[in-house]
Amino acid sequence: MHQRVADFLATARVGARLEACLSRQPTFNPYTCLMKASILEMKHLKTVRHPCNNNQPATYLADIWYTQTWRLIWQFIHHAKLMGKYSKVDRETLVELMNELDRAANHLWHVYTSAECRFAVDDDVHWSEMRFEGRGMYHHVQKYGSIQAFALENGLHSFVVATVKTMTKAQIKCALLVDESVFIERPGLPTWEDLDNVRSVLKEFTETGGLTIPLVQRFVGWF
């Protein structure tokens, strides 16, 4: 009889081989590999339907953006949350991958919004505001969005703290506004205490442009 993949992986022989391979790679993290795979798949989305025409159908690019791209974005976020929950977060790797996600998604967003007969979108609108469930809602007119606001909304607090210095005061205020509007406590997200700490960091940056030493020390164990 044919075995399922799950049955094959569950055998003692395969388990021993996997353990032997992982023993030679002590820093291996499956979640970072899955996050990289999501980005690679995003970069290989076929955005050209008619090779001989410079103007691709807006409906085709809309499907690329709202369906295929966002599926991969949420897939990436899912793996990022699991990494924070089940393994030690590598701050440098997380920042690198989040920034790469930002670049890849931003490119596909511009491809879509630049399509023939599309609406004009203010350059201050971040790609994360252009999601399917946000059409016709405040996401279309939101300004000063950022990858940090999107990360805060999805509980990736270590990334927000690591990159807060790159945000403008307007972006920080926007992030706090979005966080206040959409955040609800539910299983799998960081505790309210963690969230309050991140909010304190953002608010302090808007007031002083820097962090006090005691507040920095709160986050030493995060990374």
PDB file of C-alpha atoms in Angstrom:
ATOM      1  CA  MET A   1       0.000   0.000   0.000  1.00  0.00           C
ATOM      2  CA  HIS A   2       1.083   3.569  -0.617  1.00  0.00           C
ATOM      3  CA  GLN A   3       2.065   5.567   2.433  1.00  0.00           C
ATOM      4  CA  ARG A   4       0.931   9.099   3.117  1.00  0.00           C
ATOM      5  CA  VAL A   5       3.680  11.684   3.500  1.00  0.00           C
ATOM      6  CA  ALA A   6       2.814  11.960   7.195  1.00  0.00           C
ATOM      7  CA  ASP A   7       3.226   8.179   7.621  1.00  0.00           C
ATOM      8  CA  PHE A   8       6.571   8.264   5.831  1.00  0.00           C
ATOM      9  CA  LEU A   9       7.890  11.114   7.983  1.00  0.00           C
ATOM     10  CA  ALA A  10       6.702   9.367  11.153  1.00  0.00           C
ATOM     11  CA  THR A  11       8.901   6.308  10.598  1.00  0.00           C
ATOM     12  CA  ALA A  12      11.852   5.779  12.917  1.00  0.00           C
ATOM     13  CA  ARG A  13      14.304   5.701   9.999  1.00  0.00           C
ATOM     14  CA  VAL A  14      13.269   9.092   8.659  1.00  0.00           C
ATOM     15  CA  GLY A  15      13.145  10.540  12.170  1.00  0.00           C
ATOM     16  CA  ALA A  16      16.723   9.429  12.806  1.00  0.00           C
ATOM     17  CA  ARG A  17      17.902  10.989   9.534  1.00  0.00           C
ATOM     18  CA  LEU A  18      16.216  14.291  10.330  1.00  0.00           C
ATOM     19  CA  GLU A  19      17.711  14.365  13.825  1.00  0.00           C
ATOM     20  CA  ALA A  20      21.163  13.635  12.390  1.00  0.00           C
ATOM     21  CA  CYS A  21      20.843  16.486   9.877  1.00  0.00           C
ATOM     22  CA  LEU A  22      19.570  18.948  12.467  1.00  0.00           C
ATOM     23  CA  SER A  23      22.361  18.029  14.896  1.00  0.00           C
ATOM     24  CA  ARG A  24      24.817  19.496  12.380  1.00  0.00           C
ATOM     25  CA  GLN A  25      22.766  22.718  12.133  1.00  0.00           C
ATOM     26  CA  PRO A  26      22.185  23.926  15.714  1.00  0.00           C
ATOM     27  CA  THR A  27      20.890  27.301  14.530  1.00  0.00           C
ATOM     28  CA  PHE A  28      18.317  25.849  12.130  1.00  0.00           C
ATOM     29  CA  ASN A  29      14.898  27.441  12.510  1.00  0.00           C
ATOM     30  CA  PRO A  30      12.044  26.023  10.392  1.00  0.00           C
ATOM     31  CA  TYR A  31       9.975  29.192  10.723  1.00  0.00           C
ATOM     32  CA  THR A  32      12.573  31.453   9.118  1.00  0.00           C
ATOM     33  CA  CYS A  33      12.826  28.983   6.209  1.00  0.00           C
ATOM     34  CA  LEU A  34       9.040  29.063   5.756  1.00  0.00           C
ATOM     35  CA  MET A  35       9.023  32.868   5.915  1.00  0.00           C
ATOM     36  CA  LYS A  36      11.725  33.000   3.233  1.00  0.00           C
ATOM     37  CA  ALA A  37       9.700  30.581   1.107  1.00  0.00           C
ATOM     38  CA  SER A  38       6.659  32.885   1.305  1.00  0.00           C
ATOM     39  CA  ILE A  39       8.757  35.823   0.107  1.00  0.00           C
ATOM     40  CA  LEU A  40      10.300  33.808  -2.732  1.00  0.00           C
ATOM     41  CA  GLU A  41       6.860  32.676  -3.890  1.00  0.00           C
ATOM     42  CA  MET A  42       5.694  36.288  -3.779  1.00  0.00           C
ATOM     43  CA  LYS A  43       8.622  37.384  -5.938  1.00  0.00           C
ATOM     44  CA  HIS A  44       7.721  34.760  -8.545  1.00  0.00           C
ATOM     45  CA  LEU A  45       4.055  35.688  -8.926  1.00  0.00           C
ATOM     46  CA  LYS A  46       3.218  36.084 -12.612  1.00  0.00           C
ATOM     47  CA  THR A  47       2.226  39.733 -13.006  1.00  0.00           C
ATOM     48  CA  VAL A  48       2.289  39.707 -16.818  1.00  0.00           C
ATOM     49  CA  ARG A  49      -0.708  38.101 -18.500  1.00  0.00           C
ATOM     50  CA  HIS A  50      -0.123  39.517 -21.980  1.00  0.00           C
ATOM     51  CA  PRO A  51       3.656  39.607 -22.730  1.00  0.00           C
ATOM     52  CA  CYS A  52       3.237  41.822 -25.807  1.00  0.00           C
ATOM     53  CA  ASN A  53       1.202  44.474 -24.022  1.00  0.00           C
ATOM     54  CA  ASN A  54       2.546  47.031 -21.554  1.00  0.00           C
ATOM     55  CA  ASN A  55      -0.888  47.478 -19.980  1.00  0.00           C
ATOM     56  CA  GLN A  56      -1.984  44.407 -18.056  1.00  0.00           C
ATOM     57  CA  PRO A  57      -5.697  43.942 -17.195  1.00  0.00           C
ATOM     58  CA  ALA A  58      -6.525  45.680 -13.915  1.00  0.00           C
ATOM     59  CA  THR A  59      -8.807  42.811 -12.900  1.00  0.00           C
ATOM     60  CA  TYR A  60      -5.939  40.358 -13.386  1.00  0.00           C
ATOM     61  CA  LEU A  61      -3.555  42.449 -11.271  1.00  0.00           C
ATOM     62  CA  ALA A  62      -6.279  42.943  -8.664  1.00  0.00           C
ATOM     63  CA  ASP A  63      -6.453  39.178  -8.255  1.00  0.00           C
ATOM     64  CA  ILE A  64      -2.660  38.998  -7.996  1.00  0.00           C
ATOM     65  CA  TRP A  65      -2.712  41.619  -5.228  1.00  0.00           C
ATOM     66  CA  TYR A  66      -5.840  40.899  -3.210  1.00  0.00           C
ATOM     67  CA  THR A  67      -5.850  37.109  -3.516  1.00  0.00           C
ATOM     68  CA  GLN A  68      -2.411  35.697  -4.226  1.00  0.00           C
ATOM     69  CA  THR A  69      -0.153  38.318  -2.623  1.00  0.00           C
ATOM     70  CA  TRP A  70      -2.220  38.654   0.541  1.00  0.00           C
ATOM     71  CA  ARG A  71      -2.392  34.877   0.898  1.00  0.00           C
ATOM     72  CA  LEU A  72       1.406  34.854   1.023  1.00  0.00           C
ATOM     73  CA  ILE A  73       1.569  37.878   3.337  1.00  0.00           C
ATOM     74  CA  TRP A  74      -0.734  36.199   5.863  1.00  0.00           C
ATOM     75  CA  GLN A  75       1.217  32.963   5.444  1.00  0.00           C
ATOM     76  CA  PHE A  76       4.422  34.856   6.286  1.00  0.00           C
ATOM     77  CA  ILE A  77       2.791  36.496   9.321  1.00  0.00           C
ATOM     78  CA  HIS A  78       1.519  33.117  10.530  1.00  0.00           C
ATOM     79  CA  HIS A  79       5.032  31.658  10.510  1.00  0.00           C
ATOM     80  CA  ALA A  80       6.452  34.795  12.160  1.00  0.00           C
ATOM     81  CA  LYS A  81       3.962  34.437  15.021  1.00  0.00           C
ATOM     82  CA  LEU A  82       4.857  30.773  15.455  1.00  0.00           C
ATOM     83  CA  MET A  83       8.546  31.655  15.552  1.00  0.00           C
ATOM     84  CA  GLY A  84       7.865  34.099  18.361  1.00  0.00           C
ATOM     85  CA  LYS A  85       5.767  31.531  20.217  1.00  0.00           C
ATOM     86  CA  TYR A  86       7.844  28.360  19.912  1.00  0.00           C
ATOM     87  CA  SER A  87      11.437  29.462  19.415  1.00  0.00           C
ATOM     88  CA  LYS A  88      13.830  32.221  20.394  1.00  0.00           C
ATOM     89  CA  VAL A  89      13.366  35.218  18.131  1.00  0.00           C
ATOM     90  CA  ASP A  90      16.482  36.193  16.193  1.00  0.00           C
ATOM     91  CA  ARG A  91      16.055  39.959  16.041  1.00  0.00           C
ATOM     92  CA  GLU A  92      18.388  40.537  13.080  1.00  0.00           C
ATOM     93  CA  THR A  93      16.795  37.756  11.020  1.00  0.00           C
ATOM     94  CA  LEU A  94      13.273  38.948  11.809  1.00  0.00           C
ATOM     95  CA  VAL A  95      14.108  42.537  10.849  1.00  0.00           C
ATOM     96  CA  GLU A  96      15.772  41.375   7.621  1.00  0.00           C
ATOM     97  CA  LEU A  97      12.828  39.190   6.614  1.00  0.00           C
ATOM     98  CA  MET A  98      10.178  41.783   7.542  1.00  0.00           C
ATOM     99  CA  ASN A  99      12.003  44.423   5.499  1.00  0.00           C
ATOM    100  CA  GLU A 100      12.252  42.028   2.552  1.00  0.00           C
ATOM    101  CA  LEU A 101       8.530  41.306   2.853  1.00  0.00           C
ATOM    102  CA  ASP A 102       7.936  45.064   2.830  1.00  0.00           C
ATOM    103  CA  ARG A 103       9.945  45.504  -0.384  1.00  0.00           C
ATOM    104  CA  ALA A 104       8.351  42.549  -2.190  1.00  0.00           C
ATOM    105  CA  ALA A 105       4.806  43.504  -1.229  1.00  0.00           C
ATOM    106  CA  ASN A 106       5.418  47.165  -2.032  1.00  0.00           C
ATOM    107  CA  HIS A 107       6.525  46.244  -5.562  1.00  0.00           C
ATOM    108  CA  LEU A 108       3.393  44.177  -6.215  1.00  0.00           C
ATOM    109  CA  TRP A 109       1.179  46.884  -4.732  1.00  0.00           C
ATOM    110  CA  HIS A 110       2.644  49.483  -7.114  1.00  0.00           C
ATOM    111  CA  VAL A 111       2.216  47.116 -10.059  1.00  0.00           C
ATOM    112  CA  TYR A 112      -1.472  46.824  -9.198  1.00  0.00           C
ATOM    113  CA  THR A 113      -2.194  50.488  -8.415  1.00  0.00           C
ATOM    114  CA  SER A 114      -0.330  51.625 -11.538  1.00  0.00           C
ATOM    115  CA  ALA A 115      -2.475  49.431 -13.783  1.00  0.00           C
ATOM    116  CA  GLU A 116      -4.566  50.956 -16.544  1.00  0.00           C
ATOM    117  CA  CYS A 117      -7.763  52.663 -15.328  1.00  0.00           C
ATOM    118  CA  ARG A 118      -6.838  52.277 -11.665  1.00  0.00           C
ATOM    119  CA  PHE A 119      -7.556  54.891  -9.014  1.00  0.00           C
ATOM    120  CA  ALA A 120      -4.927  57.357  -7.864  1.00  0.00           C
ATOM    121  CA  VAL A 121      -3.440  56.392  -4.512  1.00  0.00           C
ATOM    122  CA  ASP A 122      -1.568  58.795  -2.279  1.00  0.00           C
ATOM    123  CA  ASP A 123       2.091  57.852  -1.914  1.00  0.00           C
ATOM    124  CA  ASP A 124       1.712  58.107   1.867  1.00  0.00           C
ATOM    125  CA  VAL A 125      -0.624  55.089   1.893  1.00  0.00           C
ATOM    126  CA  HIS A 126       1.310  51.982   2.863  1.00  0.00           C
ATOM    127  CA  TRP A 127       0.673  48.712   1.039  1.00  0.00           C
ATOM    128  CA  SER A 128      -0.591  47.085   4.240  1.00  0.00           C
ATOM    129  CA  GLU A 129      -3.629  49.382   4.126  1.00  0.00           C
ATOM    130  CA  MET A 130      -4.582  47.989   0.704  1.00  0.00           C
ATOM    131  CA  ARG A 131      -6.037  44.687   1.841  1.00  0.00           C
ATOM    132  CA  PHE A 132      -9.150  42.957   0.590  1.00  0.00           C
ATOM    133  CA  GLU A 133     -11.182  43.355   3.781  1.00  0.00           C
ATOM    134  CA  GLY A 134     -10.264  47.044   3.873  1.00  0.00           C
ATOM    135  CA  ARG A 135     -11.730  48.075   0.514  1.00  0.00           C
ATOM    136  CA  GLY A 136     -14.317  50.792   1.046  1.00  0.00           C
ATOM    137  CA  MET A 137     -13.180  51.239   4.648  1.00  0.00           C
ATOM    138  CA  TYR A 138     -10.665  53.496   6.366  1.00  0.00           C
ATOM    139  CA  HIS A 139      -7.712  51.577   4.891  1.00  0.00           C
ATOM    140  CA  HIS A 140      -8.050  53.454   1.578  1.00  0.00           C
ATOM    141  CA  VAL A 141      -7.613  56.888   3.131  1.00  0.00           C
ATOM    142  CA  GLN A 142      -5.213  55.989   5.905  1.00  0.00           C
ATOM    143  CA  LYS A 143      -1.924  57.889   5.731  1.00  0.00           C
ATOM    144  CA  TYR A 144       1.455  57.366   7.358  1.00  0.00           C
ATOM    145  CA  GLY A 145       1.080  53.603   7.483  1.00  0.00           C
ATOM    146  CA  SER A 146       4.203  51.475   7.889  1.00  0.00           C
ATOM    147  CA  ILE A 147       5.420  47.903   8.139  1.00  0.00           C
ATOM    148  CA  GLN A 148       5.781  48.561  11.887  1.00  0.00           C
ATOM    149  CA  ALA A 149       2.077  49.418  12.201  1.00  0.00           C
ATOM    150  CA  PHE A 150       1.225  46.191  10.390  1.00  0.00           C
ATOM    151  CA  ALA A 151       3.582  44.249  12.678  1.00  0.00           C
ATOM    152  CA  LEU A 152       2.069  45.847  15.782  1.00  0.00           C
ATOM    153  CA  GLU A 153      -1.416  44.956  14.587  1.00  0.00           C
ATOM    154  CA  ASN A 154      -0.329  41.318  14.215  1.00  0.00           C
ATOM    155  CA  GLY A 155       1.538  40.997  17.504  1.00  0.00           C
ATOM    156  CA  LEU A 156       5.113  41.036  16.120  1.00  0.00           C
ATOM    157  CA  HIS A 157       6.261  43.343  18.898  1.00  0.00           C
ATOM    158  CA  SER A 158       9.974  42.531  18.812  1.00  0.00           C
ATOM    159  CA  PHE A 159      10.205  43.842  15.245  1.00  0.00           C
ATOM    160  CA  VAL A 160       8.428  47.066  16.213  1.00  0.00           C
ATOM    161  CA  VAL A 161      10.804  47.701  19.119  1.00  0.00           C
ATOM    162  CA  ALA A 162      13.861  46.846  16.989  1.00  0.00           C
ATOM    163  CA  THR A 163      12.930  49.299  14.223  1.00  0.00           C
ATOM    164  CA  VAL A 164      11.060  52.085  16.005  1.00  0.00           C
ATOM    165  CA  LYS A 165      13.966  54.472  15.356  1.00  0.00           C
ATOM    166  CA  THR A 166      13.228  54.317  11.623  1.00  0.00           C
ATOM    167  CA  MET A 167       9.671  55.614  12.102  1.00  0.00           C
ATOM    168  CA  THR A 168       8.558  59.223  11.893  1.00  0.00           C
ATOM    169  CA  LYS A 169       6.366  60.700  14.615  1.00  0.00           C
ATOM    170  CA  ALA A 170       3.428  60.682  12.199  1.00  0.00           C
ATOM    171  CA  GLN A 171       3.965  56.975  11.498  1.00  0.00           C
ATOM    172  CA  ILE A 172       4.130  56.195  15.219  1.00  0.00           C
ATOM    173  CA  LYS A 173       0.891  58.066  15.884  1.00  0.00           C
ATOM    174  CA  CYS A 174      -0.711  56.203  12.991  1.00  0.00           C
ATOM    175  CA  ALA A 175       0.504  52.845  14.356  1.00  0.00           C
ATOM    176  CA  LEU A 176      -0.959  53.631  17.773  1.00  0.00           C
ATOM    177  CA  LEU A 177      -4.245  54.680  16.191  1.00  0.00           C
ATOM    178  CA  VAL A 178      -4.526  51.492  14.130  1.00  0.00           C
ATOM    179  CA  ASP A 179      -3.535  49.391  17.144  1.00  0.00           C
ATOM    180  CA  GLU A 180      -6.215  51.024  19.268  1.00  0.00           C
ATOM    181  CA  SER A 181      -8.815  50.506  16.543  1.00  0.00           C
ATOM    182  CA  VAL A 182      -8.237  46.859  15.650  1.00  0.00           C
ATOM    183  CA  PHE A 183      -6.548  45.073  18.561  1.00  0.00           C
ATOM    184  CA  ILE A 184      -8.542  42.484  20.499  1.00  0.00           C
ATOM    185  CA  GLU A 185      -7.159  39.967  22.954  1.00  0.00           C
ATOM    186  CA  ARG A 186      -7.277  36.431  21.612  1.00  0.00           C
ATOM    187  CA  PRO A 187      -5.285  33.184  22.024  1.00  0.00           C
ATOM    188  CA  GLY A 188      -1.892  33.132  20.350  1.00  0.00           C
ATOM    189  CA  LEU A 189      -1.146  36.843  20.656  1.00  0.00           C
ATOM    190  CA  PRO A 190       1.288  38.359  23.189  1.00  0.00           C
ATOM    191  CA  THR A 191       0.002  39.331  26.611  1.00  0.00           C
ATOM    192  CA  TRP A 192      -1.535  42.676  27.420  1.00  0.00           C
ATOM    193  CA  GLU A 193       1.566  43.498  29.480  1.00  0.00           C
ATOM    194  CA  ASP A 194       3.814  43.031  26.428  1.00  0.00           C
ATOM    195  CA  LEU A 195       1.511  45.158  24.322  1.00  0.00           C
ATOM    196  CA  ASP A 196       1.442  47.923  26.927  1.00  0.00           C
ATOM    197  CA  ASN A 197       5.252  47.924  26.948  1.00  0.00           C
ATOM    198  CA  VAL A 198       5.385  48.362  23.179  1.00  0.00           C
ATOM    199  CA  ARG A 199       2.806  51.133  23.317  1.00  0.00           C
ATOM    200  CA  SER A 200       4.940  52.850  25.963  1.00  0.00           C
ATOM    201  CA  VAL A 201       7.967  52.676  23.645  1.00  0.00           C
ATOM    202  CA  LEU A 202       6.061  54.224  20.760  1.00  0.00           C
ATOM    203  CA  LYS A 203       4.512  56.956  22.875  1.00  0.00           C
ATOM    204  CA  GLU A 204       7.853  57.864  24.408  1.00  0.00           C
ATOM    205  CA  PHE A 205       9.426  58.173  20.974  1.00  0.00           C
ATOM    206  CA  THR A 206       6.741  60.609  19.878  1.00  0.00           C
ATOM    207  CA  GLU A 207       7.430  62.754  22.940  1.00  0.00           C
ATOM    208  CA  THR A 208      11.215  62.564  23.348  1.00  0.00           C
ATOM    209  CA  GLY A 209      12.615  60.954  20.203  1.00  0.00           C
ATOM    210  CA  GLY A 210      14.384  58.317  22.300  1.00  0.00           C
ATOM    211  CA  LEU A 211      14.063  55.755  25.077  1.00  0.00           C
ATOM    212  CA  THR A 212      14.888  55.960  28.759  1.00  0.00           C
ATOM    213  CA  ILE A 213      17.292  53.300  30.031  1.00  0.00           C
ATOM    214  CA  PRO A 214      14.724  51.551  32.277  1.00  0.00           C
ATOM    215  CA  LEU A 215      12.342  51.162  29.345  1.00  0.00           C
ATOM    216  CA  VAL A 216      15.068  49.701  27.130  1.00  0.00           C
ATOM    217  CA  GLN A 217      15.904  47.190  29.849  1.00  0.00           C
ATOM    218  CA  ARG A 218      12.349  45.870  29.708  1.00  0.00           C
ATOM    219  CA  PHE A 219      13.032  44.434  26.269  1.00  0.00           C
ATOM    220  CA  VAL A 220      16.454  42.878  26.816  1.00  0.00           C
ATOM    221  CA  GLY A 221      14.914  39.420  27.188  1.00  0.00           C
ATOM    222  CA  TRP A 222      12.867  39.712  24.034  1.00  0.00           C
ATOM    223  CA  PHE A 223      15.683  39.052  21.582  1.00  0.00           C
TER     224      PHE A 223
END
